[in-house]
Every structure is written in C-alpha cells, then in structure tokens.
Amino acid sequence: MALYVYKFGGTSVGTVERIKAVAEKVKKSHDAGDQIVVVVSAMSGETNRLVALAKEMQVQPTDRELDVLLSTGEQVTIALLSMALHNVGVDARSYTGAQVKILTDSAHTKARIREIDEANMRADLDAGRVVVVAGFQGVDEQGNITTLGRGGSDTTGVALAAALKADECHIYTDVDGVYTTDPRVVPKARRLEQITFEEMLEMASLGSKVLQIRSVEFAGKYNVKLRVLSSFMEGNGTLITYEESEMERALISGIAFNRDEAKLTLTGVPDLPGVASKILGPVAAENIEVDMIVQNISAHGTTDFTFTVNRNDFARAKSVLEGLRNELGGNTQIIGDNSIVKVSIVGVGMRSHAGIASTMFKTLADEGINIQMISTSEIKISVVVDEKYLELAVRALHKAFDLDQETA
Amino acid sequence: MALYVYKFGGTSVGTVERIKAVAEKVKKSHDAGDQIVVVVSAMSGETNRLVALAKEMQVQPTDRELDVLLSTGEQVTIALLSMALHNVGVDARSYTGAQVKILTDSAHTKARIREIDEANMRADLDAGRVVVVAGFQGVDEQGNITTLGRGGSDTTGVALAAALKADECHIYTDVDGVYTTDPRVVPKARRLEQITFEEMLEMASLGSKVLQIRSVEFAGKYNVKLRVLSSFMEGNGTLITYEESEMERALISGIAFNRDEAKLTLTGVPDLPGVASKILGPVAAENIEVDMIVQNISAHGTTDFTFTVNRNDFARAKSVLEGLRNELGGNTQIIGDNSIVKVSIVGVGMRSHAGIASTMFKTLADEGINIQMISTSEIKISVVVDEKYLELAVRALHKAFDLDQETA
C-alpha cells in the first residue's frame, strides 16, 4: 500500500466529464489499495471569470477580498469531485485549505505555506477515504483566507506530499512528461524517464514550463518525489528525483531555449570598481530583470559590458542606458540587439565530465553558428546566438549529445 | 449611532450593477454614522447553477459536499460587495459563516444555528468597518461547512442582529413592505407601517411570502426588530415588532388568502372515539399536509368530517380516503372539491374586541358569498369559499375592516 498525492490542474477538471474521468482514475488507484489525496485547481476559466467580476467592482481589487473570491473556484471543484467519487462508490471527503488546515503567512495573493496539519487527512485515509483538497489556498493565523499565487496548486500538492510523507506526488498536466527539448522544434525529442530536481529547475527557468519552479524547489527541499504525467493519456510520465539515482545517466538531460531575449552592450566603459553596479543599479530600479551578464577582459583601461533582458523590456532598458552615458563618461557606446535567443544544455553529468563545453561549441561551429555570449553554471551552459539559428542549434545539439529518439 | 443588520437577497445582488447599488446604500448609512453588518445571499441564478452541476455528478448529491458547493455562492457575493464598498471609500471586511463563526448543528442542508461568536464583527465595527457576512451558511463543531436551508440568509440576518443586539434588522426584498392584502387583488391595499410578529407569522403562512417563517419566529424569540424594505425603492418599509406597541392599531391588520387549497369531506362517518386519527393517520403517512380540519356536530350517531389539503395533493388524498371506506364502514361518502380558496382576516386586535367574526360573516353574506368552512385561531379567522368569490371576498373584507388606502 502506497500513499500518493495526485494533483489535477484546471484543464484536467475543466468540465463535468473531465471531473468524472478524474474520479475514475482515482477509483482505480483506490481500488488497487493505495491511499490517495487529490489536490485540484479551479475548473479552467473559472478563475478568469471571477477576476473579471472583481475588476468590475474595483479597479485594483483588495487582495484580501480577492483571495476570498478566488478560493471559491477550488472549493467548487473539491465538492464536485467528491460527489463524482461517491457516484462511483468511492468514499471521499473534501477539504478547503482552511479545513485541512494549511497555515500560511498573511501575504494575500502570494502567501507562503508555514505548516500543514495532517491529522484530519490521516484519519480519513486510515478510514479508507479518498481525501480531496482545494489547491492554491490556505488560511493565516487570524483565520483569513489566503491564496498561494501562480501555480499554487502544484505547491499545495507537494506540500501535502511532504507533510504526509507520501511515496510520490503526481502532477497531472496536459503533457505526458518532461522532454529532452521542445518536440515542436525537434521531432526526435524524447520523454525523459527521470530528471533531477536541479535539472528540472534549469529546464523550467529556461522556458520548459511543465511545472511551476516554486513547487519544484519545494519538492527538492522536502525530499518529495515528483512525477509529471498526462491527465488524458496512460503512461509513467517523468519522475523528478535526486541526483543520487544509480541509473545510467546521459551526460546531458535536455536542451532548453528561450526566444524572449534581447541583448544590450556598452562599449568603452571605464574599467573601474563599481562600474557594474553603476550600470545595473538603475536598470534594476526600473524593475527590469537582467538574465545573462558578461564583462570582457579590460583593454586600454576600458571594458565592454553586455547583458540580456526580456525582449519586452528592451526599449526601456536601452533608454535607461542612454541616461547613463554622461555619467559613465568616455566614449561609451550602446549597442542593442533584440533578435537573439538563448540556447542551453542542461545536465548534472557535466559536473563530472570534462569536454562538454567544447563539444557544444564545436557542434555550433560545425553548423556555422556564431556564439555571441557564453554563460555557465554548474549544470548548465548557455549561449546566445542569432535567432535565425535557433532551430538549427537545438537540433544539432540534441543529436550531438545523443538525445535523439532511437528509431524502433 | 445605531447598529443595523441589513440583509440583501439574491435578486438584490444579482448583477454587478445591483451589488454596486447595495454598496451605495450601505455607504449612505455608514456615512451617517451608523454601524452596519450586511448579510448577503448568492447572486440570483448561482445556486441553481451549482445545484445543476452537482446533479450531473451524482443523482442524489451528498449533503455534506452540497453544502461545500453551495456555500461558495455567498462567498463570491461577500468578496464582491466588500470590493464595491472599498471602491466607494468604505472600509469593509468579509466573513464566511465559518469565519464569523456561526456555529450550527451538523444537519447538512438544513442546519440550525447554535451560537454566534460576535467578537470579530464587533472589533471591525468599532474600527469603523462595515462587516459583510455570507448568509445561509455556518460551520459545525468539527469544522464542516453547513447550510441553513431555504430562506437561510434571512435567518442569518436575524441571528446576527440578535447576537449583536442590533437596533433593527432590515430585510431588503423586491417589495417595499407588508401590505394589508395582495395589491394585485385589491388596488387599494395599503403598506403597513407596523405589524406584530404573530400577525406576520399568520400572514406568511397564508401565502404572503415576504419573509421566511423561520426567520420571523427567530426574530420574535430573540426580540429582534425586523423591518422589510425594498432594495430598489426608498421608503420605511414595514416594521415587524411586538404587540406592546402603544400606537393606535387597527382591529385587523390584513387579509390573507390562499388559492392552493382543496377540500375533502367524509359524510356519514361513525361518530366514535379515534375516528379522526383513523382518517388523518393514513393521510399523514402519505406525507400529505392537512391544513384546516372541521368536524360537524354529530347527528344520529354519524358525523361529517372535512379537511383541506394543498391542491397538488388532492388526488392522492382522495385515493387514500377511498381505501379507508370499508374500514370506516356505514354509509360513508367522499365528497371532494378542488375549486375552493381560503380567505383569512388577521389581527391581534381581535383578542380584545368582540364582534369581529360576525362582521366578517355579515360582510360575506351581504355579497352573497356562501361560507363552506370556518376555522379560527386567537388572531385569525379563516373561511373557505368557492374560488370564484376570492377577489370579491377579499375586497369586501378589506373595505369592511377599514383597510382601504385613503385617497389623498
């Protein structure tokens, strides 16, 4: 007998029929003797409907009341799913976040979980019941309803799995797992059986949006085995686990990429202490997030300073830099380019294997792709290239690192 | 400074615009220095939508989960109204039934209120806030969400007014008060400034469905002054209060009537002890509610036994009696009539004034209306007449007891 937490997102519970399908899936596991806690989101479309109502009431709806409003979305789903379970003969009981109780801080619309009381859930599980919990929501010390912000239902699932010491936390989505890269770019992309938390974090932050980063961090921190599966297909999905797995692992797990990048270079910057913060301070003050930062070796007392931002922030960032030119003095020039992309190889294997970077660079060179910037972390190497090379670069790297699906 | 509980039903909060209108109304009182607790129902249509969803999940939805589901309706309204209040500069805070907390028993879908914790509401009121409470719902000792059943929001309003010792509880509806009779039948019907709880109970049970009977009983029991007003018009409505009022009162407060009656007579019934229960026992066993019961004086050892039921139950009740004929023996005949109506005069004045009944009977006789049955209680006299006389009877009585609106 295993204990699983299943999390179903808004699309998976978006209609009466889909909720019934979830009930059937849960019944199967329950009948097999497993203990199941189901975490559900609001039916797809419901949150948007409620937000629209709120905005008709108040241009900037009060956070506390927005949480009271939005939390009804999941509350509807838990009741309906419990009924659907009863209808197929499975005893079940629903819980709102407050009923569990999932204690959070008081940061309305983006609360953090502090503590989970598992006593009631445990009693229900031991009595043979399926426990159905509203995702995305909690309650603060004063009894106010809170919500966890974006992707909050994933976080609820992981947090419950941690509190209950569940064997696995299954995140049901509309994809059947994590792929070596986007199958729309590389048709030979493979579903990964396993991926480490760290790799998943790098993949997710690079745009492979299968899971919310926060829930992955949470799972890693609390030692929860996460599995990403499809709500609509059968299959084992992808297990997100620890590096310590003994399985034979590829050097590189996947190729991630990001099309939303733009690059800004300041040339002829005086190479003095504090110059980086002089440049990036005002950028940060404008709430512009900086991704990669590269500073070239100084020559003749000046340096070139390059960084990337989201393409939407390109114009704003550029005008911040224009305002800095006088202050920086000298012959500082600003060069901008918003037709670049970032391509990254991700894998814990690179920790213990030399030569991965050079394989990457050689692969790109062989295809005639010029590398504009390079940035590395412990388990990731990212390069910036002209956007016209994106597909070519990803496919070449996918092949070079033996990620292509074997043909049967 | 007075403390008021305002209750707005589903129609009064049925659209974004109406919720905003409620906010304006509350703002007015709040700005005038009054402390206001607002109780709201689900937006009209919402409860039906949720019930329909539930029935798609389960033919007979589980009561506990139905309460979880339905309680979201009022939760949406409290959040939206609080936002609308914030939007017009009024500080407000919403409360679900559980948050108040409104402690009930565990009878899901028809729970009874046990206790109300007024501490949080009181603190908000003292801080100058408007308190917005979800009607119709509560929480049991175990933390399960409960609902109060039909008209539950009225009950919540009255219960909060009792707990907070409010000066008045205002029930906003789509009528502007309680009338001497239905204005559609008697155009000269007058709005009553006041009516006693007992009279209101008699009027309500006779079909003047302005308020749920349960909330009126509750108000009487806990000494809460109820006022019925229109959500959409200005005006003082009707105050429902105690008999002890010193104001000059009319003998009769109103004329009620009920078109949904049908009459069944058993003639030639042996006049023996236990015969009434022998007749009505099987009727009650069929879940048929009996309204008036009249047994005539016995002659020659037999009696005539007549009672009325709802017209929808007429056929079923008649077939129950057919089944009893052999058992009752003798020459028992069954006479049915489903084209009758009940007309009643209601007023606490009849306690201390003789001659009211005879005025009633003479008025009807003068119009040539034959009285088929008579039944009296302490503050009510009801007669059954042929349905064709309904309007004539009501208008004649309305005039005879000086209830007609004075022409300006």
PDB file of C-alpha atoms in Angstrom, chain A residues 60-272:
ATOM      1  CA  GLN A  60      -7.495  47.280  -8.158  1.00  0.00           C
ATOM      2  CA  PRO A  61      -9.372  44.679  -6.094  1.00  0.00           C
ATOM      3  CA  THR A  62      -8.373  44.427  -2.439  1.00  0.00           C
ATOM      4  CA  ASP A  63      -6.014  41.470  -2.018  1.00  0.00           C
ATOM      5  CA  ARG A  64      -7.787  40.024   0.992  1.00  0.00           C
ATOM      6  CA  GLU A  65     -11.156  40.020  -0.768  1.00  0.00           C
ATOM      7  CA  LEU A  66      -9.646  38.726  -3.994  1.00  0.00           C
ATOM      8  CA  ASP A  67      -8.469  35.682  -2.033  1.00  0.00           C
ATOM      9  CA  VAL A  68     -11.961  35.177  -0.555  1.00  0.00           C
ATOM     10  CA  LEU A  69     -13.341  35.347  -4.092  1.00  0.00           C
ATOM     11  CA  LEU A  70     -10.806  33.210  -5.948  1.00  0.00           C
ATOM     12  CA  SER A  71     -10.715  30.469  -3.323  1.00  0.00           C
ATOM     13  CA  THR A  72     -14.327  29.616  -4.207  1.00  0.00           C
ATOM     14  CA  GLY A  73     -13.046  28.235  -7.524  1.00  0.00           C
ATOM     15  CA  GLU A  74     -11.243  25.287  -5.963  1.00  0.00           C
ATOM     16  CA  GLN A  75     -13.978  24.871  -3.373  1.00  0.00           C
ATOM     17  CA  VAL A  76     -16.458  24.172  -6.163  1.00  0.00           C
ATOM     18  CA  THR A  77     -14.117  21.570  -7.659  1.00  0.00           C
ATOM     19  CA  ILE A  78     -13.494  19.661  -4.416  1.00  0.00           C
ATOM     20  CA  ALA A  79     -17.237  19.338  -3.804  1.00  0.00           C
ATOM     21  CA  LEU A  80     -17.934  18.194  -7.365  1.00  0.00           C
ATOM     22  CA  LEU A  81     -15.062  15.703  -7.413  1.00  0.00           C
ATOM     23  CA  SER A  82     -16.131  14.261  -4.052  1.00  0.00           C
ATOM     24  CA  MET A  83     -19.644  13.798  -5.429  1.00  0.00           C
ATOM     25  CA  ALA A  84     -18.247  12.168  -8.580  1.00  0.00           C
ATOM     26  CA  LEU A  85     -16.232   9.799  -6.376  1.00  0.00           C
ATOM     27  CA  HIS A  86     -19.296   8.948  -4.279  1.00  0.00           C
ATOM     28  CA  ASN A  87     -21.125   8.309  -7.519  1.00  0.00           C
ATOM     29  CA  VAL A  88     -18.645   5.560  -8.459  1.00  0.00           C
ATOM     30  CA  GLY A  89     -18.754   4.096  -4.967  1.00  0.00           C
ATOM     31  CA  VAL A  90     -15.598   5.638  -3.526  1.00  0.00           C
ATOM     32  CA  ASP A  91     -15.881   7.196  -0.098  1.00  0.00           C
ATOM     33  CA  ALA A  92     -14.327  10.654  -0.201  1.00  0.00           C
ATOM     34  CA  ARG A  93     -14.255  13.862   1.794  1.00  0.00           C
ATOM     35  CA  SER A  94     -13.442  17.368   0.641  1.00  0.00           C
ATOM     36  CA  TYR A  95     -11.304  19.920   2.455  1.00  0.00           C
ATOM     37  CA  THR A  96     -10.786  23.603   1.815  1.00  0.00           C
ATOM     38  CA  GLY A  97      -7.325  24.966   2.623  1.00  0.00           C
ATOM     39  CA  ALA A  98      -8.680  26.310   5.910  1.00  0.00           C
ATOM     40  CA  GLN A  99     -10.262  22.987   6.796  1.00  0.00           C
ATOM     41  CA  VAL A 100      -7.053  20.991   6.327  1.00  0.00           C
ATOM     42  CA  LYS A 101      -5.634  23.347   7.780  1.00  0.00           C
ATOM     43  CA  ILE A 102      -2.903  24.720   5.544  1.00  0.00           C
ATOM     44  CA  LEU A 103      -1.444  27.524   7.614  1.00  0.00           C
ATOM     45  CA  THR A 104       0.213  30.310   5.607  1.00  0.00           C
ATOM     46  CA  ASP A 105       1.620  33.754   6.246  1.00  0.00           C
ATOM     47  CA  SER A 106      -0.704  36.702   5.626  1.00  0.00           C
ATOM     48  CA  ALA A 107       0.697  37.777   2.250  1.00  0.00           C
ATOM     49  CA  HIS A 108      -2.608  37.745   0.387  1.00  0.00           C
ATOM     50  CA  THR A 109      -2.490  36.560  -3.263  1.00  0.00           C
ATOM     51  CA  LYS A 110       1.076  35.231  -2.787  1.00  0.00           C
ATOM     52  CA  ALA A 111       1.073  33.565   0.621  1.00  0.00           C
ATOM     53  CA  ARG A 112       3.693  31.038   1.686  1.00  0.00           C
ATOM     54  CA  ILE A 113       2.827  27.809   3.462  1.00  0.00           C
ATOM     55  CA  ARG A 114       4.065  27.630   7.040  1.00  0.00           C
ATOM     56  CA  GLU A 115       2.597  24.450   8.383  1.00  0.00           C
ATOM     57  CA  ILE A 116       0.162  21.719   7.471  1.00  0.00           C
ATOM     58  CA  ASP A 117      -1.989  19.843   9.943  1.00  0.00           C
ATOM     59  CA  GLU A 118      -2.226  16.323   8.564  1.00  0.00           C
ATOM     60  CA  ALA A 119      -4.331  14.834  11.385  1.00  0.00           C
ATOM     61  CA  ASN A 120      -7.743  15.019   9.693  1.00  0.00           C
ATOM     62  CA  MET A 121      -6.454  13.809   6.337  1.00  0.00           C
ATOM     63  CA  ARG A 122      -4.652  10.938   8.008  1.00  0.00           C
ATOM     64  CA  ALA A 123      -7.780   9.869   9.865  1.00  0.00           C
ATOM     65  CA  ASP A 124      -9.782   9.873   6.620  1.00  0.00           C
ATOM     66  CA  LEU A 125      -7.103   7.926   4.756  1.00  0.00           C
ATOM     67  CA  ASP A 126      -6.948   5.361   7.529  1.00  0.00           C
ATOM     68  CA  ALA A 127     -10.732   5.050   7.328  1.00  0.00           C
ATOM     69  CA  GLY A 128     -10.379   4.141   3.655  1.00  0.00           C
ATOM     70  CA  ARG A 129     -11.476   7.500   2.307  1.00  0.00           C
ATOM     71  CA  VAL A 130     -10.058   9.495  -0.561  1.00  0.00           C
ATOM     72  CA  VAL A 131      -9.165  12.992   0.632  1.00  0.00           C
ATOM     73  CA  VAL A 132      -9.934  15.813  -1.815  1.00  0.00           C
ATOM     74  CA  VAL A 133      -8.137  19.080  -1.057  1.00  0.00           C
ATOM     75  CA  ALA A 134      -8.563  22.522  -2.624  1.00  0.00           C
ATOM     76  CA  GLY A 135      -5.265  23.611  -4.119  1.00  0.00           C
ATOM     77  CA  PHE A 136      -3.888  27.148  -4.220  1.00  0.00           C
ATOM     78  CA  GLN A 137      -5.378  28.193  -0.882  1.00  0.00           C
ATOM     79  CA  GLY A 138      -4.685  28.353   2.806  1.00  0.00           C
ATOM     80  CA  VAL A 139      -5.544  30.281   5.924  1.00  0.00           C
ATOM     81  CA  ASP A 140      -3.470  32.620   8.067  1.00  0.00           C
ATOM     82  CA  GLU A 141      -3.163  32.744  11.864  1.00  0.00           C
ATOM     83  CA  GLN A 142      -6.154  35.113  12.074  1.00  0.00           C
ATOM     84  CA  GLY A 143      -8.378  32.847  10.002  1.00  0.00           C
ATOM     85  CA  ASN A 144      -8.204  34.946   6.827  1.00  0.00           C
ATOM     86  CA  ILE A 145      -8.373  33.008   3.560  1.00  0.00           C
ATOM     87  CA  THR A 146      -5.133  33.273   1.597  1.00  0.00           C
ATOM     88  CA  THR A 147      -4.026  32.115  -1.838  1.00  0.00           C
ATOM     89  CA  LEU A 148      -0.589  30.945  -2.851  1.00  0.00           C
ATOM     90  CA  GLY A 149      -0.270  32.773  -6.144  1.00  0.00           C
ATOM     91  CA  ARG A 150       0.598  31.371  -9.538  1.00  0.00           C
ATOM     92  CA  GLY A 151       0.980  27.620  -9.754  1.00  0.00           C
ATOM     93  CA  GLY A 152      -0.206  27.443  -6.178  1.00  0.00           C
ATOM     94  CA  SER A 153      -1.996  24.142  -6.651  1.00  0.00           C
ATOM     95  CA  ASP A 154       1.274  22.422  -7.570  1.00  0.00           C
ATOM     96  CA  THR A 155       2.747  23.840  -4.378  1.00  0.00           C
ATOM     97  CA  THR A 156      -0.210  22.559  -2.358  1.00  0.00           C
ATOM     98  CA  GLY A 157       0.277  19.094  -3.831  1.00  0.00           C
ATOM     99  CA  VAL A 158       3.958  18.997  -2.985  1.00  0.00           C
ATOM    100  CA  ALA A 159       3.424  20.450   0.488  1.00  0.00           C
ATOM    101  CA  LEU A 160       0.754  17.855   1.308  1.00  0.00           C
ATOM    102  CA  ALA A 161       3.012  15.088  -0.004  1.00  0.00           C
ATOM    103  CA  ALA A 162       5.778  16.360   2.264  1.00  0.00           C
ATOM    104  CA  ALA A 163       3.503  16.624   5.307  1.00  0.00           C
ATOM    105  CA  LEU A 164       2.038  13.156   4.748  1.00  0.00           C
ATOM    106  CA  LYS A 165       5.382  11.657   3.716  1.00  0.00           C
ATOM    107  CA  ALA A 166       3.702  10.421   0.553  1.00  0.00           C
ATOM    108  CA  ASP A 167       5.509   7.936  -1.652  1.00  0.00           C
ATOM    109  CA  GLU A 168       5.108  10.161  -4.699  1.00  0.00           C
ATOM    110  CA  CYS A 169       3.374  13.349  -5.729  1.00  0.00           C
ATOM    111  CA  HIS A 170       1.827  13.043  -9.185  1.00  0.00           C
ATOM    112  CA  ILE A 171       1.288  16.238 -11.137  1.00  0.00           C
ATOM    113  CA  TYR A 172      -1.232  15.582 -13.907  1.00  0.00           C
ATOM    114  CA  THR A 173      -0.920  18.024 -16.794  1.00  0.00           C
ATOM    115  CA  ASP A 174      -1.679  18.198 -20.497  1.00  0.00           C
ATOM    116  CA  VAL A 175       1.766  16.860 -21.431  1.00  0.00           C
ATOM    117  CA  ASP A 176       2.874  13.310 -20.745  1.00  0.00           C
ATOM    118  CA  GLY A 177       6.211  14.177 -19.180  1.00  0.00           C
ATOM    119  CA  VAL A 178       9.377  16.240 -19.475  1.00  0.00           C
ATOM    120  CA  TYR A 179      11.094  16.088 -22.840  1.00  0.00           C
ATOM    121  CA  THR A 180      14.728  16.399 -23.849  1.00  0.00           C
ATOM    122  CA  THR A 181      13.657  19.526 -25.705  1.00  0.00           C
ATOM    123  CA  ASP A 182      10.559  21.013 -27.292  1.00  0.00           C
ATOM    124  CA  PRO A 183       9.158  18.330 -29.672  1.00  0.00           C
ATOM    125  CA  ARG A 184       7.808  21.099 -31.881  1.00  0.00           C
ATOM    126  CA  VAL A 185      11.406  22.101 -32.647  1.00  0.00           C
ATOM    127  CA  VAL A 186      12.989  18.665 -32.593  1.00  0.00           C
ATOM    128  CA  PRO A 187      10.569  15.914 -33.642  1.00  0.00           C
ATOM    129  CA  LYS A 188      13.024  13.346 -32.297  1.00  0.00           C
ATOM    130  CA  ALA A 189      12.790  14.786 -28.763  1.00  0.00           C
ATOM    131  CA  ARG A 190      12.409  12.010 -26.168  1.00  0.00           C
ATOM    132  CA  ARG A 191      10.373  11.854 -22.967  1.00  0.00           C
ATOM    133  CA  LEU A 192      12.732  11.510 -20.008  1.00  0.00           C
ATOM    134  CA  GLU A 193      12.054   8.683 -17.542  1.00  0.00           C
ATOM    135  CA  GLN A 194      13.811  10.673 -14.839  1.00  0.00           C
ATOM    136  CA  ILE A 195      15.276  14.101 -14.354  1.00  0.00           C
ATOM    137  CA  THR A 196      16.925  15.594 -11.281  1.00  0.00           C
ATOM    138  CA  PHE A 197      15.396  18.496  -9.378  1.00  0.00           C
ATOM    139  CA  GLU A 198      18.284  20.741 -10.309  1.00  0.00           C
ATOM    140  CA  GLU A 199      17.979  19.914 -13.977  1.00  0.00           C
ATOM    141  CA  MET A 200      14.241  20.450 -13.799  1.00  0.00           C
ATOM    142  CA  LEU A 201      14.780  23.866 -12.236  1.00  0.00           C
ATOM    143  CA  GLU A 202      17.164  24.854 -15.024  1.00  0.00           C
ATOM    144  CA  MET A 203      14.815  23.483 -17.682  1.00  0.00           C
ATOM    145  CA  ALA A 204      11.808  25.221 -16.133  1.00  0.00           C
ATOM    146  CA  SER A 205      13.522  28.574 -15.743  1.00  0.00           C
ATOM    147  CA  LEU A 206      14.548  28.339 -19.373  1.00  0.00           C
ATOM    148  CA  GLY A 207      11.039  28.101 -20.599  1.00  0.00           C
ATOM    149  CA  SER A 208      10.085  24.418 -20.366  1.00  0.00           C
ATOM    150  CA  LYS A 209       7.008  25.333 -18.363  1.00  0.00           C
ATOM    151  CA  VAL A 210       5.731  21.960 -17.236  1.00  0.00           C
ATOM    152  CA  LEU A 211       5.816  22.738 -13.542  1.00  0.00           C
ATOM    153  CA  GLN A 212       5.971  25.892 -11.512  1.00  0.00           C
ATOM    154  CA  ILE A 213       9.545  26.487 -10.356  1.00  0.00           C
ATOM    155  CA  ARG A 214       8.372  27.086  -6.826  1.00  0.00           C
ATOM    156  CA  SER A 215       6.810  23.663  -6.451  1.00  0.00           C
ATOM    157  CA  VAL A 216       9.951  22.015  -7.813  1.00  0.00           C
ATOM    158  CA  GLU A 217      12.116  23.884  -5.308  1.00  0.00           C
ATOM    159  CA  PHE A 218       9.689  22.886  -2.601  1.00  0.00           C
ATOM    160  CA  ALA A 219       9.785  19.234  -3.647  1.00  0.00           C
ATOM    161  CA  GLY A 220      13.589  19.252  -3.636  1.00  0.00           C
ATOM    162  CA  LYS A 221      13.718  20.884  -0.239  1.00  0.00           C
ATOM    163  CA  TYR A 222      11.309  18.429   1.352  1.00  0.00           C
ATOM    164  CA  ASN A 223      12.511  15.347  -0.407  1.00  0.00           C
ATOM    165  CA  VAL A 224       9.237  14.722  -2.266  1.00  0.00           C
ATOM    166  CA  LYS A 225       9.371  12.534  -5.339  1.00  0.00           C
ATOM    167  CA  LEU A 226       7.512  14.365  -8.084  1.00  0.00           C
ATOM    168  CA  ARG A 227       6.111  12.714 -11.163  1.00  0.00           C
ATOM    169  CA  VAL A 228       4.736  14.621 -14.146  1.00  0.00           C
ATOM    170  CA  LEU A 229       2.051  12.704 -16.063  1.00  0.00           C
ATOM    171  CA  SER A 230      -0.711  13.310 -18.563  1.00  0.00           C
ATOM    172  CA  SER A 231      -4.317  13.547 -17.369  1.00  0.00           C
ATOM    173  CA  PHE A 232      -5.505  12.273 -20.684  1.00  0.00           C
ATOM    174  CA  MET A 233      -3.054   9.506 -21.639  1.00  0.00           C
ATOM    175  CA  GLU A 234      -1.733   6.446 -19.897  1.00  0.00           C
ATOM    176  CA  GLY A 235       1.981   6.344 -19.132  1.00  0.00           C
ATOM    177  CA  ASN A 236       4.604   6.698 -16.451  1.00  0.00           C
ATOM    178  CA  GLY A 237       5.465  10.323 -17.160  1.00  0.00           C
ATOM    179  CA  THR A 238       8.732  11.691 -15.845  1.00  0.00           C
ATOM    180  CA  LEU A 239       9.988  11.201 -12.318  1.00  0.00           C
ATOM    181  CA  ILE A 240      11.738  14.223 -10.869  1.00  0.00           C
ATOM    182  CA  THR A 241      14.130  12.927  -8.311  1.00  0.00           C
ATOM    183  CA  TYR A 242      17.559  13.230  -6.713  1.00  0.00           C
ATOM    184  CA  GLU A 243      20.870  13.033  -8.419  1.00  0.00           C
ATOM    185  CA  GLU A 244      21.748  10.040  -6.270  1.00  0.00           C
ATOM    186  CA  SER A 245      19.828   7.753  -8.592  1.00  0.00           C
ATOM    187  CA  GLU A 246      22.018   4.838  -9.578  1.00  0.00           C
ATOM    188  CA  MET A 247      20.650   4.565 -13.075  1.00  0.00           C
ATOM    189  CA  GLU A 248      22.941   5.024 -16.010  1.00  0.00           C
ATOM    190  CA  ARG A 249      22.543   8.657 -16.876  1.00  0.00           C
ATOM    191  CA  ALA A 250      23.183  10.631 -20.013  1.00  0.00           C
ATOM    192  CA  LEU A 251      25.685  13.461 -19.724  1.00  0.00           C
ATOM    193  CA  ILE A 252      23.097  15.950 -20.833  1.00  0.00           C
ATOM    194  CA  SER A 253      19.423  15.655 -19.962  1.00  0.00           C
ATOM    195  CA  GLY A 254      17.977  18.251 -22.248  1.00  0.00           C
ATOM    196  CA  ILE A 255      18.299  21.248 -24.465  1.00  0.00           C
ATOM    197  CA  ALA A 256      16.399  24.307 -23.318  1.00  0.00           C
ATOM    198  CA  PHE A 257      15.953  27.542 -25.192  1.00  0.00           C
ATOM    199  CA  ASN A 258      14.423  30.939 -24.759  1.00  0.00           C
ATOM    200  CA  ARG A 259      13.192  33.147 -27.577  1.00  0.00           C
ATOM    201  CA  ASP A 260      12.339  36.106 -25.362  1.00  0.00           C
ATOM    202  CA  GLU A 261      15.827  37.520 -25.005  1.00  0.00           C
ATOM    203  CA  ALA A 262      17.384  40.805 -26.074  1.00  0.00           C
ATOM    204  CA  LYS A 263      20.986  41.913 -25.667  1.00  0.00           C
ATOM    205  CA  LEU A 264      22.485  45.264 -24.692  1.00  0.00           C
ATOM    206  CA  THR A 265      26.195  46.081 -24.868  1.00  0.00           C
ATOM    207  CA  LEU A 266      28.009  49.097 -23.501  1.00  0.00           C
ATOM    208  CA  THR A 267      31.423  49.511 -25.137  1.00  0.00           C
ATOM    209  CA  GLY A 268      34.312  51.642 -23.919  1.00  0.00           C
ATOM    210  CA  VAL A 269      33.178  51.638 -20.310  1.00  0.00           C
ATOM    211  CA  PRO A 270      35.919  52.856 -17.904  1.00  0.00           C
ATOM    212  CA  ASP A 271      37.189  49.731 -16.134  1.00  0.00           C
ATOM    213  CA  LEU A 272      36.784  50.959 -12.573  1.00  0.00           C
TER     214      LEU A 272
END
